[in-house]
Tab-separated table of C-alpha atoms in Angstrom:
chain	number	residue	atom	x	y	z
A	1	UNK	CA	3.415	-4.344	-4.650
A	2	UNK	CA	0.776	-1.563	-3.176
A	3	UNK	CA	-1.334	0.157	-5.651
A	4	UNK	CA	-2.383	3.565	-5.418
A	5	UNK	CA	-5.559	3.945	-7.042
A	6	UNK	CA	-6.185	8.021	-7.258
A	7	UNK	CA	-8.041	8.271	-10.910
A	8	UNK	CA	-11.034	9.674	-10.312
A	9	UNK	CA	-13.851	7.579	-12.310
A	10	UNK	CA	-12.228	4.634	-12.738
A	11	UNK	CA	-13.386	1.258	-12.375
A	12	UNK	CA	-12.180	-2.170	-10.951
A	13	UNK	CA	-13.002	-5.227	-12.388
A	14	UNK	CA	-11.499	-8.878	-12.273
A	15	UNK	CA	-10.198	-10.940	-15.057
A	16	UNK	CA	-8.993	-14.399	-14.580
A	17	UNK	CA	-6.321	-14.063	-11.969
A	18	UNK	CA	-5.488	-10.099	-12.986
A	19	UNK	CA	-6.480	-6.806	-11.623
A	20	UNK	CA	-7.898	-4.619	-14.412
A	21	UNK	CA	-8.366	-0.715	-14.071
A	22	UNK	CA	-10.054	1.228	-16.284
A	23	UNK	CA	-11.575	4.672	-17.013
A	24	UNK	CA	-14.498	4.535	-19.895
A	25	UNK	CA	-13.028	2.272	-22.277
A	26	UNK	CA	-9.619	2.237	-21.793
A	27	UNK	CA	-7.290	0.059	-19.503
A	28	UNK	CA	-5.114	2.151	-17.525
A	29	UNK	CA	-3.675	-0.947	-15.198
A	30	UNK	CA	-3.255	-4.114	-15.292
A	31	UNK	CA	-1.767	-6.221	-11.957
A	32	UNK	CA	-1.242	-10.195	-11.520
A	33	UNK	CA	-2.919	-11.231	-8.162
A	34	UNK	CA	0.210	-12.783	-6.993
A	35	UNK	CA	2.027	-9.692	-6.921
A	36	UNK	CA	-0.119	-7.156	-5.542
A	37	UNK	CA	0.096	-6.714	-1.527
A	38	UNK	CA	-2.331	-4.084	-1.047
A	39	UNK	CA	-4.908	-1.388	-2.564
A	40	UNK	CA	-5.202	1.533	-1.449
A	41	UNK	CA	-8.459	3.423	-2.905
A	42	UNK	CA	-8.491	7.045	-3.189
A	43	UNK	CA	-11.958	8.838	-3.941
A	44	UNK	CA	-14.341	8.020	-6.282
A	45	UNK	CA	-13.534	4.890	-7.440
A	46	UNK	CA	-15.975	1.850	-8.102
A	47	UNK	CA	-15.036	-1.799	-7.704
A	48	UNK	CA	-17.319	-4.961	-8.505
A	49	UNK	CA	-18.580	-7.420	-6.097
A	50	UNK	CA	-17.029	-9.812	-7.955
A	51	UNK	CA	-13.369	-7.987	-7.479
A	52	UNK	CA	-14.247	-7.609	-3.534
A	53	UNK	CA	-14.930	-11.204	-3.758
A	54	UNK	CA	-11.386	-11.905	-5.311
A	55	UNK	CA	-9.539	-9.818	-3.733
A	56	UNK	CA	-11.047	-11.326	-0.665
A	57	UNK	CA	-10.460	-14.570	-1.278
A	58	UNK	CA	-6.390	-13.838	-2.022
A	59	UNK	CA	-5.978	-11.605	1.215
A	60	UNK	CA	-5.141	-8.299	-0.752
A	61	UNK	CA	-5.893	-5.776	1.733
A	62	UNK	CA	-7.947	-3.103	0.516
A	63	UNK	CA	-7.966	0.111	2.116
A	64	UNK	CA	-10.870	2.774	0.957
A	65	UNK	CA	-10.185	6.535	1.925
A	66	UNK	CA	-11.099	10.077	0.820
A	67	UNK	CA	-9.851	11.881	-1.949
A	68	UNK	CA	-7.663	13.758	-0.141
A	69	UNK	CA	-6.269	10.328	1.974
A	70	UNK	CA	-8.249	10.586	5.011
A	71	UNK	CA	-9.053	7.006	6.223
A	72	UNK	CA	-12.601	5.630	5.630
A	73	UNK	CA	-12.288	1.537	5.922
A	74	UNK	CA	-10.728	-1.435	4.736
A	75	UNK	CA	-11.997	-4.666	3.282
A	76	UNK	CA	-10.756	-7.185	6.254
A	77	UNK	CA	-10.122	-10.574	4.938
A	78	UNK	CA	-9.901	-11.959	8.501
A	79	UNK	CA	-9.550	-9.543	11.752
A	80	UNK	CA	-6.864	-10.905	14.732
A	81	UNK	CA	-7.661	-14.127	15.382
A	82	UNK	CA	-5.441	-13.736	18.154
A	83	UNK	CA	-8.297	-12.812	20.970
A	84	UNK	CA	-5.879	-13.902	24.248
A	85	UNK	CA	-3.369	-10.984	22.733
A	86	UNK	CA	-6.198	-8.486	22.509
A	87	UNK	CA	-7.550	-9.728	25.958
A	88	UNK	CA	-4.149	-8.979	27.624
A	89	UNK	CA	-3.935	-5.842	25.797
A	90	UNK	CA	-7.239	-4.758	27.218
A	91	UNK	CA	-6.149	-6.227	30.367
A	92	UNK	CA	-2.480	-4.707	30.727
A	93	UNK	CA	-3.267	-1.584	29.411
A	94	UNK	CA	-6.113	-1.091	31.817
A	95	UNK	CA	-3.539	-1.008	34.863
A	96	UNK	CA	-2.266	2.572	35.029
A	97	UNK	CA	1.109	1.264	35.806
A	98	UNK	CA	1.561	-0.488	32.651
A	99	UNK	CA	0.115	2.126	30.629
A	100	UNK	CA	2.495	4.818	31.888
A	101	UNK	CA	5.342	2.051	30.732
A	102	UNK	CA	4.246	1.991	27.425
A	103	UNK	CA	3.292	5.765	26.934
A	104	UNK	CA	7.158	6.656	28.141
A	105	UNK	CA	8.417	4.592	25.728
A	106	UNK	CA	6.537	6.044	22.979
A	107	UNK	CA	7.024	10.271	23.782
A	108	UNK	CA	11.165	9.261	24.578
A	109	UNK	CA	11.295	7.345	21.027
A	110	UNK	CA	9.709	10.095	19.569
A	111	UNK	CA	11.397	12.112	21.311
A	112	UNK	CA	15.077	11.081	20.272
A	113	UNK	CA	13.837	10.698	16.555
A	114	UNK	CA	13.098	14.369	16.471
A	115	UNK	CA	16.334	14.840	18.310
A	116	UNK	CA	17.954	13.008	15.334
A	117	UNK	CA	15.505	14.452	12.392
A	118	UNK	CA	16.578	17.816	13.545
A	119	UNK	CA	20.478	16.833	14.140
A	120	UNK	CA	20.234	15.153	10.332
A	121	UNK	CA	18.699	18.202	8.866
A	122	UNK	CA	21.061	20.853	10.734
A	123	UNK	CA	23.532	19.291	9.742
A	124	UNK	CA	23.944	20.995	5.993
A	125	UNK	CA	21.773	24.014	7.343
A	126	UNK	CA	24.513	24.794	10.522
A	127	UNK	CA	21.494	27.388	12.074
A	128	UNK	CA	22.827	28.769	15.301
A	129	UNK	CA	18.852	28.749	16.626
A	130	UNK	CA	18.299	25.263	15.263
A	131	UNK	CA	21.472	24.105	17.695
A	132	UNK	CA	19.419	26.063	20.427
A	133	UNK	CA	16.430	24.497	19.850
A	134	UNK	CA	18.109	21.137	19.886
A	135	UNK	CA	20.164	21.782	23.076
A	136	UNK	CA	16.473	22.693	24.756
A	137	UNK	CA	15.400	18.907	24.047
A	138	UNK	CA	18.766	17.128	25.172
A	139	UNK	CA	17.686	18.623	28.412
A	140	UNK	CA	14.217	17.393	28.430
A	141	UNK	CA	15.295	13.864	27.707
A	142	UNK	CA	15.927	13.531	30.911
A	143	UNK	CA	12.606	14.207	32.636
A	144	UNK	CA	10.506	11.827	31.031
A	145	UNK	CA	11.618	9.064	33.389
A	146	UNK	CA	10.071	10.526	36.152
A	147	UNK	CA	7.118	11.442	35.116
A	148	UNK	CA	4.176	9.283	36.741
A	149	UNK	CA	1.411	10.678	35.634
A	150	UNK	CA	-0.229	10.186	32.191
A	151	UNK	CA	-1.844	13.756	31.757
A	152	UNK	CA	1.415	15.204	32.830
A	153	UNK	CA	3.151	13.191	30.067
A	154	UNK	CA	0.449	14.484	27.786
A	155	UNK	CA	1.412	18.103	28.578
A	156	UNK	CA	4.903	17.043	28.331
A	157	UNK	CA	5.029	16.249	24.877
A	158	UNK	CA	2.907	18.853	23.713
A	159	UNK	CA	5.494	21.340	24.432
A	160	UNK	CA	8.481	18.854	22.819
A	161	UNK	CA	5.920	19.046	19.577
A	162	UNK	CA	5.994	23.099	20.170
A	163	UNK	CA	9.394	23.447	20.766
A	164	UNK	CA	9.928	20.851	17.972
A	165	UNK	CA	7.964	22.329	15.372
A	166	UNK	CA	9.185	25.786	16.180
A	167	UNK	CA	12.591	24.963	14.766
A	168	UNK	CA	11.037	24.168	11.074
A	169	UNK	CA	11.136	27.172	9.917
A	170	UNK	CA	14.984	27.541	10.147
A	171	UNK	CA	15.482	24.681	8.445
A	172	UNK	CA	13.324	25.520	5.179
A	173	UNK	CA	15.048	27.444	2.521
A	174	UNK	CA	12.392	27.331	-0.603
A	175	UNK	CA	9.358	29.944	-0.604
A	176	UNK	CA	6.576	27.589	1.682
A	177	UNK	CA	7.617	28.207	4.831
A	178	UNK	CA	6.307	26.017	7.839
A	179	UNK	CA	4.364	29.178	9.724
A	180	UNK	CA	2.419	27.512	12.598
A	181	UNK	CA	0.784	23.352	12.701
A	182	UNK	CA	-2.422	23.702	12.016
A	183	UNK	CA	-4.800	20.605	11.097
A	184	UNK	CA	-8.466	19.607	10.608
A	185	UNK	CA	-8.316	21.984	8.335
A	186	UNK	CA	-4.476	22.741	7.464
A	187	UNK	CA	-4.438	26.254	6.581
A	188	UNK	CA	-0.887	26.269	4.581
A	189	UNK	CA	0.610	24.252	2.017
A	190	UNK	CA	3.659	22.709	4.603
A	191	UNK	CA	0.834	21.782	7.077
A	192	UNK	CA	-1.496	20.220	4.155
A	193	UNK	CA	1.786	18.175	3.167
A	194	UNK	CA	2.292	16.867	6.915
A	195	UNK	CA	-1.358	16.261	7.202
A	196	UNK	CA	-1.774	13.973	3.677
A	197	UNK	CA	1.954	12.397	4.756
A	198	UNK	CA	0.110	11.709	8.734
A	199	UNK	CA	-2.397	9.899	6.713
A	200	UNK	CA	-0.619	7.677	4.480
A	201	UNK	CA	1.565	6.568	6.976
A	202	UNK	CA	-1.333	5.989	9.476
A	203	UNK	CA	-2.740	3.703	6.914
A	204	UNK	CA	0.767	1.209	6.701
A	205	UNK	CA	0.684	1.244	10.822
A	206	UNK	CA	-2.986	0.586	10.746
A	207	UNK	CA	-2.326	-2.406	8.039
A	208	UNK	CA	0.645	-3.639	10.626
A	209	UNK	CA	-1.187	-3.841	13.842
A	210	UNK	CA	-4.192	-5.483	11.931
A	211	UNK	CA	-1.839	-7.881	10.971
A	212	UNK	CA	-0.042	-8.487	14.354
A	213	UNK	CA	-3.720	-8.389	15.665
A	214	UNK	CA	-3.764	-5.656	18.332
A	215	UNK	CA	-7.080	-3.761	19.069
A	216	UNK	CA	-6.423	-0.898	17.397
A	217	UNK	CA	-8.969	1.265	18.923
A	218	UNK	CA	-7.128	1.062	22.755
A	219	UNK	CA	-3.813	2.462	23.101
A	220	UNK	CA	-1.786	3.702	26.011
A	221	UNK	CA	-0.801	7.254	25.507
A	222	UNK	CA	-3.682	8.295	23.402
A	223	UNK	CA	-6.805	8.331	25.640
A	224	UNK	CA	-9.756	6.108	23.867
A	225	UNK	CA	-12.289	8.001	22.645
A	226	UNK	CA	-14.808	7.183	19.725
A	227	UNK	CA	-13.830	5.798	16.807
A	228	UNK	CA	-10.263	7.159	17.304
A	229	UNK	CA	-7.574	4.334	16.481
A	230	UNK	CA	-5.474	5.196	19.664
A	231	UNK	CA	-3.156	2.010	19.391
A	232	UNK	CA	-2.665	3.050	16.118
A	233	UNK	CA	-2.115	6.756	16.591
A	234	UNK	CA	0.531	5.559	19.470
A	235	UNK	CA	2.740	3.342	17.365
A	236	UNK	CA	3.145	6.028	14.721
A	237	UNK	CA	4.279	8.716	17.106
A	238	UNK	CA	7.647	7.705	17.243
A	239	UNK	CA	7.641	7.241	12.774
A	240	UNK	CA	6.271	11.268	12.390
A	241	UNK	CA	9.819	12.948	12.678
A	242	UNK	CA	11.731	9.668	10.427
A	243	UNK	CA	9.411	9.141	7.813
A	244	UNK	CA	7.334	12.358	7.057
A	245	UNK	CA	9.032	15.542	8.716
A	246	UNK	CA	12.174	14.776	6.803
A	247	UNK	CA	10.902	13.569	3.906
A	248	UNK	CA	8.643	17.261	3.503
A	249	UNK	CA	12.023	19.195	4.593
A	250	UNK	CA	14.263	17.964	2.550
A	251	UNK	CA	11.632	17.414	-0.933
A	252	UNK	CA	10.799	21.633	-0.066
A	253	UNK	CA	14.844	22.485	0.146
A	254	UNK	CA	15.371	20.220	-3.279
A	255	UNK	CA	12.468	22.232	-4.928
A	256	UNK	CA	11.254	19.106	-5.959
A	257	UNK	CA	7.395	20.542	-4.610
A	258	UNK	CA	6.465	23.954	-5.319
A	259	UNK	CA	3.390	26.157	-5.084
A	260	UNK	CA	2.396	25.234	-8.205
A	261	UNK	CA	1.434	21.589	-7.092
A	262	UNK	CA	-1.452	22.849	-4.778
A	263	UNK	CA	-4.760	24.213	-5.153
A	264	UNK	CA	-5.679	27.295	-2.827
A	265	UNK	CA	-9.358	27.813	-2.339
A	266	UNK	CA	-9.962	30.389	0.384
A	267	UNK	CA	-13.844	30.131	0.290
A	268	UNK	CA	-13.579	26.294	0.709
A	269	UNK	CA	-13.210	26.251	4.384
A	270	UNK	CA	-13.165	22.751	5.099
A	271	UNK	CA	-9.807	21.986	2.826
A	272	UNK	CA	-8.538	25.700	2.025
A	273	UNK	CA	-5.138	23.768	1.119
A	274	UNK	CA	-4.943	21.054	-1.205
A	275	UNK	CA	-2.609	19.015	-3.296
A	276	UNK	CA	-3.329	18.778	-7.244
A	277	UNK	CA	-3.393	15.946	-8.806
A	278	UNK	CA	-0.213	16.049	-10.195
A	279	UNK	CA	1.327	16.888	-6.958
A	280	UNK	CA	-0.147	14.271	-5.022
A	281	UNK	CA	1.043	11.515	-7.445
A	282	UNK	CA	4.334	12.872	-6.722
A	283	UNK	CA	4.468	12.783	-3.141
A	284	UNK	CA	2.688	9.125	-2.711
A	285	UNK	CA	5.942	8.458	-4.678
A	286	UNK	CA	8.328	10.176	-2.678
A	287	UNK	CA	6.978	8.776	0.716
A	288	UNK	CA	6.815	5.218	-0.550
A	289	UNK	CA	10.382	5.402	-1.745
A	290	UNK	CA	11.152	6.312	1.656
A	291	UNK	CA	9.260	3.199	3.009
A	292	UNK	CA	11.468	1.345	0.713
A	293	UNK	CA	14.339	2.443	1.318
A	294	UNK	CA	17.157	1.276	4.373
A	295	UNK	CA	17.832	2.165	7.455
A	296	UNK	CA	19.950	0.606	10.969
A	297	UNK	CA	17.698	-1.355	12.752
A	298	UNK	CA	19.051	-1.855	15.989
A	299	UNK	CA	17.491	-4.705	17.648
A	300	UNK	CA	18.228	-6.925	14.362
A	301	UNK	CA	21.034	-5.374	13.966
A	302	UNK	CA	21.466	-5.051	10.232
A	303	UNK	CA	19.873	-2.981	7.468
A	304	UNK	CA	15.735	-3.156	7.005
A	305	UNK	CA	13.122	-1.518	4.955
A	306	UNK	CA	11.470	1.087	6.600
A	307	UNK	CA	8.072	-0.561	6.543
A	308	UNK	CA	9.359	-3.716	7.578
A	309	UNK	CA	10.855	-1.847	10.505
A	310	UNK	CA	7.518	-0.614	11.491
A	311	UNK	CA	5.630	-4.050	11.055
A	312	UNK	CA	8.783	-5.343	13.494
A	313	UNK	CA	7.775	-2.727	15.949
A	314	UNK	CA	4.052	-3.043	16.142
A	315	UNK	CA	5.158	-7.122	16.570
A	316	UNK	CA	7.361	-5.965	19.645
A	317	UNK	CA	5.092	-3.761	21.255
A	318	UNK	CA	2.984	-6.991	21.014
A	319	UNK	CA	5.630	-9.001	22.075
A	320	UNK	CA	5.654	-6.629	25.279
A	321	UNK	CA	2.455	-6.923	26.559
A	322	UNK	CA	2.572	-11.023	26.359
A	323	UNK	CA	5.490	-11.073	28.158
A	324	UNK	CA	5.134	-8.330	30.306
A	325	UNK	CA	8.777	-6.690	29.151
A	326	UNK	CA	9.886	-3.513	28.284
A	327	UNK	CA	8.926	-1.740	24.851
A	328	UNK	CA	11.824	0.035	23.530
A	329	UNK	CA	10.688	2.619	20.548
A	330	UNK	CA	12.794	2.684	17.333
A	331	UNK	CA	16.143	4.811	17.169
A	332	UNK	CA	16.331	6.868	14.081
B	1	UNK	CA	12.445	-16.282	-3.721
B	2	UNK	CA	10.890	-15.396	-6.965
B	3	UNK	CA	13.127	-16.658	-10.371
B	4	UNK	CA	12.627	-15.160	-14.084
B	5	UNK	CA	11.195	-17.256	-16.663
B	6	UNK	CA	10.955	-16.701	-19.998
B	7	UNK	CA	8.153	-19.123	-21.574
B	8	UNK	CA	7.706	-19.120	-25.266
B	9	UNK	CA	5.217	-21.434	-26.899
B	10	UNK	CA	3.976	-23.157	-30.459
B	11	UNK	CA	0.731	-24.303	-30.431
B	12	UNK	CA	-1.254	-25.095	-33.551
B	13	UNK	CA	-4.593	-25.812	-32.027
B	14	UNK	CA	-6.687	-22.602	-31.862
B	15	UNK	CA	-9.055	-23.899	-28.594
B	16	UNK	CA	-5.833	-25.060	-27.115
B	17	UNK	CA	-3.326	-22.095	-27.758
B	18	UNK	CA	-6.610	-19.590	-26.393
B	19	UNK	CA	-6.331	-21.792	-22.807
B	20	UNK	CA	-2.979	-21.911	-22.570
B	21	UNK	CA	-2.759	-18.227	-23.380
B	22	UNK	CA	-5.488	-17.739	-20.821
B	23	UNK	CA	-3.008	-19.466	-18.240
B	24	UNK	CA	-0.052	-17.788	-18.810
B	25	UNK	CA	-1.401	-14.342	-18.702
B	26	UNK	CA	-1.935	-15.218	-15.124
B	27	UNK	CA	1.539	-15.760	-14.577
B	28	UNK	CA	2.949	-12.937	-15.849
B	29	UNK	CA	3.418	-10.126	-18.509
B	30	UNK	CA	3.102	-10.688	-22.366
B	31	UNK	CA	6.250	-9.149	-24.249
B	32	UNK	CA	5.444	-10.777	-27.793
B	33	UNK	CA	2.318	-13.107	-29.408
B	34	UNK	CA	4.044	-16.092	-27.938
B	35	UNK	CA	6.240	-14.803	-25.790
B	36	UNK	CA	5.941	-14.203	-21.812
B	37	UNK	CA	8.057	-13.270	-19.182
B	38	UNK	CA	7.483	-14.535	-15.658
B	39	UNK	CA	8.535	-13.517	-12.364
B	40	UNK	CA	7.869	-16.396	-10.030
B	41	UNK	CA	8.148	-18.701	-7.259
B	42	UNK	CA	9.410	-21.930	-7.055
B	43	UNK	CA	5.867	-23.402	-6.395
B	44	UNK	CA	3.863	-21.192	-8.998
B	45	UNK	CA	6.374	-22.846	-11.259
B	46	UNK	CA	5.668	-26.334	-10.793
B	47	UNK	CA	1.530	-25.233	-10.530
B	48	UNK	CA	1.554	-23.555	-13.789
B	49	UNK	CA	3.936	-25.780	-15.860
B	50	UNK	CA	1.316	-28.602	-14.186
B	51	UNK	CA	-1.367	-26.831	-15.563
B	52	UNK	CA	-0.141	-26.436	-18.978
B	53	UNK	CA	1.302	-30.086	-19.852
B	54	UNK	CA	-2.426	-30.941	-19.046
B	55	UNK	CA	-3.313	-28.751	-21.742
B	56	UNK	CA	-1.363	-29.260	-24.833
B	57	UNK	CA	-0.725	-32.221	-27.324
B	58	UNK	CA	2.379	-33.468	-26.662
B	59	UNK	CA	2.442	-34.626	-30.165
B	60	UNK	CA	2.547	-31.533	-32.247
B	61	UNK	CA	2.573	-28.485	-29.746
B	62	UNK	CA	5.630	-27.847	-27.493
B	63	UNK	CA	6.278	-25.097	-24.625
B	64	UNK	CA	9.764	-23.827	-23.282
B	65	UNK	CA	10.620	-22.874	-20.216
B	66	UNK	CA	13.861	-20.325	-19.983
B	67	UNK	CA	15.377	-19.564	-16.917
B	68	UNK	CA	17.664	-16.263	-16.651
B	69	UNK	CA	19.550	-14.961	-13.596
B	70	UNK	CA	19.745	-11.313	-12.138
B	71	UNK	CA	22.966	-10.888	-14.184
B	72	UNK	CA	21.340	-12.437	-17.594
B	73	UNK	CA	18.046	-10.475	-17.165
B	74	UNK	CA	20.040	-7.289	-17.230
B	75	UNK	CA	21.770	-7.809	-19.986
B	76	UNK	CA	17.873	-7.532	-22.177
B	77	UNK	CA	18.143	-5.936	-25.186
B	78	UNK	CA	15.503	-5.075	-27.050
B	79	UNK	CA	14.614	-3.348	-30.456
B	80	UNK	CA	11.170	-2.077	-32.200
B	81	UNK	CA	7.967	-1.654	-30.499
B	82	UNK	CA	8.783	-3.706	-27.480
B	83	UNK	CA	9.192	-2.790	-23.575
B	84	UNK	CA	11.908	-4.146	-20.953
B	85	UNK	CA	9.624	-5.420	-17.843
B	86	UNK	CA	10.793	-3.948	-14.760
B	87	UNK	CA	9.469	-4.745	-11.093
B	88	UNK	CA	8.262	-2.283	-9.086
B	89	UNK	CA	7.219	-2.307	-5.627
B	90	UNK	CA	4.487	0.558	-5.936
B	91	UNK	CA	2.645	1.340	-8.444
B	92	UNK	CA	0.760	5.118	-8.369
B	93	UNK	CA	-2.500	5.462	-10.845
């Protein structure tokens, strides 16, 4: 079971074997030790040393971020033991042949999942421009192949992710409409809901190649750079268009998120956008039902949880480096 | 694979009903005074049911152990100020 933790004020304590939340006096959750998988900490939230202590000693993983889901830290119960895989990660990745490998598999998975996000979504909408749009990426599949050079790869996708993006706002029928990406700060309410859904789902990769016991701070196709979780970054790529674009599509066409659920402060210019309480509650909801729900995994062939899916991928693209094979993204 | 228990006990020792109570909650959720319902393993079984014939006296106390399947735990009713215990996989607070 993962816990979302998002009361502000609240406090965690230990009891025996059981988790106990409150706020003031009252208990507002109780959880059994046994059950619980992970905590995920949301703002201003204390916890006792003792809890740490427990929570250490039962390898819950306990992930701290901001209010508004931005990652901060996690308590690590024991970081990758597994130094020769992080060696030849250093090592493989280092070799600009390799690294070009790895970086085309990533920006053609995520390539063909927007392919197929796009394809899903069209597929009740029937918009003559959204068939263009898709026709214009058939045609770039293609050309990644040949590409041999990393920072023409990086160029590359940028203008998928244009082209990409650009076909949102066909496919949105409610009163947000998609407008332009813009992050660090998004400036509308469809860009604040990719941005919160980026982070949530960066957190389960994050968790997954912890546990496979990758670096996560060097990746192929995201250049290092400080304190920026590249390996990280790189095995979520090919999740954004499955998990999260969808997901914010298709909850805006059901009406199931309105304006109503976000707060708009223009003077606040470092979040102008944010999700209320209420509205955030909803959405953790939404996205975790998604991780928990099916979908065709290929290489197993037979049905999987989503976030099992990505824990089997960050273990392949593992699997890859040891034995110097091919990575193959996931297929939406 | 995790297996429903329902574990009901009658204890007349204060000291000793207070441990084993202690125990249990542990284990799982309370759903009356001596009444709990457990969702667990095969091993947590044996560990806990360990535990507790440590604890009582076999001569006047006594502790049951029910076992339902999927189909049987659906089939719950319930009346009055009680709950039916469901599992869930996330939990927002």
């Amino acid at each position: 079971m993962i816990v979302y933790l998002t009361e502000q004020g609240s406090y965690i304590s230990i009891s025996g074997d059981r988790i106990i939340v409150k706020k003031g006096f009252n208990t507002i959750g109780i959880f059994l030790t046994k059950d619980t998988d992970q905590i995920i900490i949301m703002g201003n939230i204390s916890i006792s040393t003792q809890a740490i202590k427990h929570l250490l000693k039962n390898k819950i993983d306990v992930v701290f971020t901001t209010y508004s889901g931005q990652y901060l830290g996690r308590l690590v119960p024991e970081l990758g033991k597994n130094i020769i895989l992080r060696r030849l990660q250093i090592q493989k990745l280092s070799i600009t042949k390799h690294k070009i490998k790895f970086a085309r598999a990533i920006v053609s998975a995520k390539l063909e999942n927007s392919i197929s996000t796009l394809r899903k979504l069209n597929y009740y909408h029937k918009s003559a421009e959204v068939s263009h749009i898709l026709n214009k990426l058939v045609t770039m599949r293609k050309e990644i192949p040949l590409i041999n050079e990393l920072q023409t790869l990086l160029g590359y996708e940028g203008s998928i992710a244009n082209i990409y993006f650009s076909a949102f706002d066909y496919l949105v029928k409610g009163a947000i409409k998609f407008e332009k990406r813009t992050r660090r700060p998004p400036k509308n309410e469809f860009n604040a809901l990719l941005s919160f859904g980026y982070t949530i789902l960066l957190n389960l990769v994050r968790t997954a190649v912890n546990t496979v016991g990758l670096d996560p701070y060097y990746g192929s196709y995201h250049s290092e750079e400080y304190g920026r979780p590249s390996m990280v970054l790189d095995l979520m790529e090919e999740f954004r268009p499955v998990v999260i674009d969808y997901l914010v599509i298709s909850m805006l066409n059901k009406n199931i998120i309105s304006r109503s659920d976000f707060i708009i402060d223009e003077e606040n210019e470092e979040l102008p956008v944010s999700l209320s309480i209420y509205g955030r509650k909803k959405y953790i909801g939404l996205i975790e039902k998604r991780f928990n729900s099916y979908f065709w995994y290929e290489p197993k062939k037979k049905k999987m949880l989503l976030k099992d899916i990505v824990r089997y991928q960050t273990y392949l693209f593992a699997k890859a480096i040891i034995e110097d094979s091919e990575y193959i993204g996931y297929r939406f | 694979m995790k297996k429903y228990y329902v574990i009901s006990y009658d204890i007349s020792d204060d000291r000793i009903r207070y441990r084993v109570d202690k125990e249990l909650k542990n284990y799982g959720i309370r759903v009356q005074k001596s009444v709990f319902e457990c969702n667990i393993t095969d091993a947590e079984y044996v560990k806990l049911k360990e535990k507790l014939d440590k604890l009582i006296d076999m001569n006047t106390d006594s502790i049951r152990y029910y076992f339902l399947c999927k189909h049987c735990r659906d089939n719950i009713q319930n009346v009055g100020n009680s709950f039916i215990n469901t599992d869930k996989i996330f939990e927002i607070i």
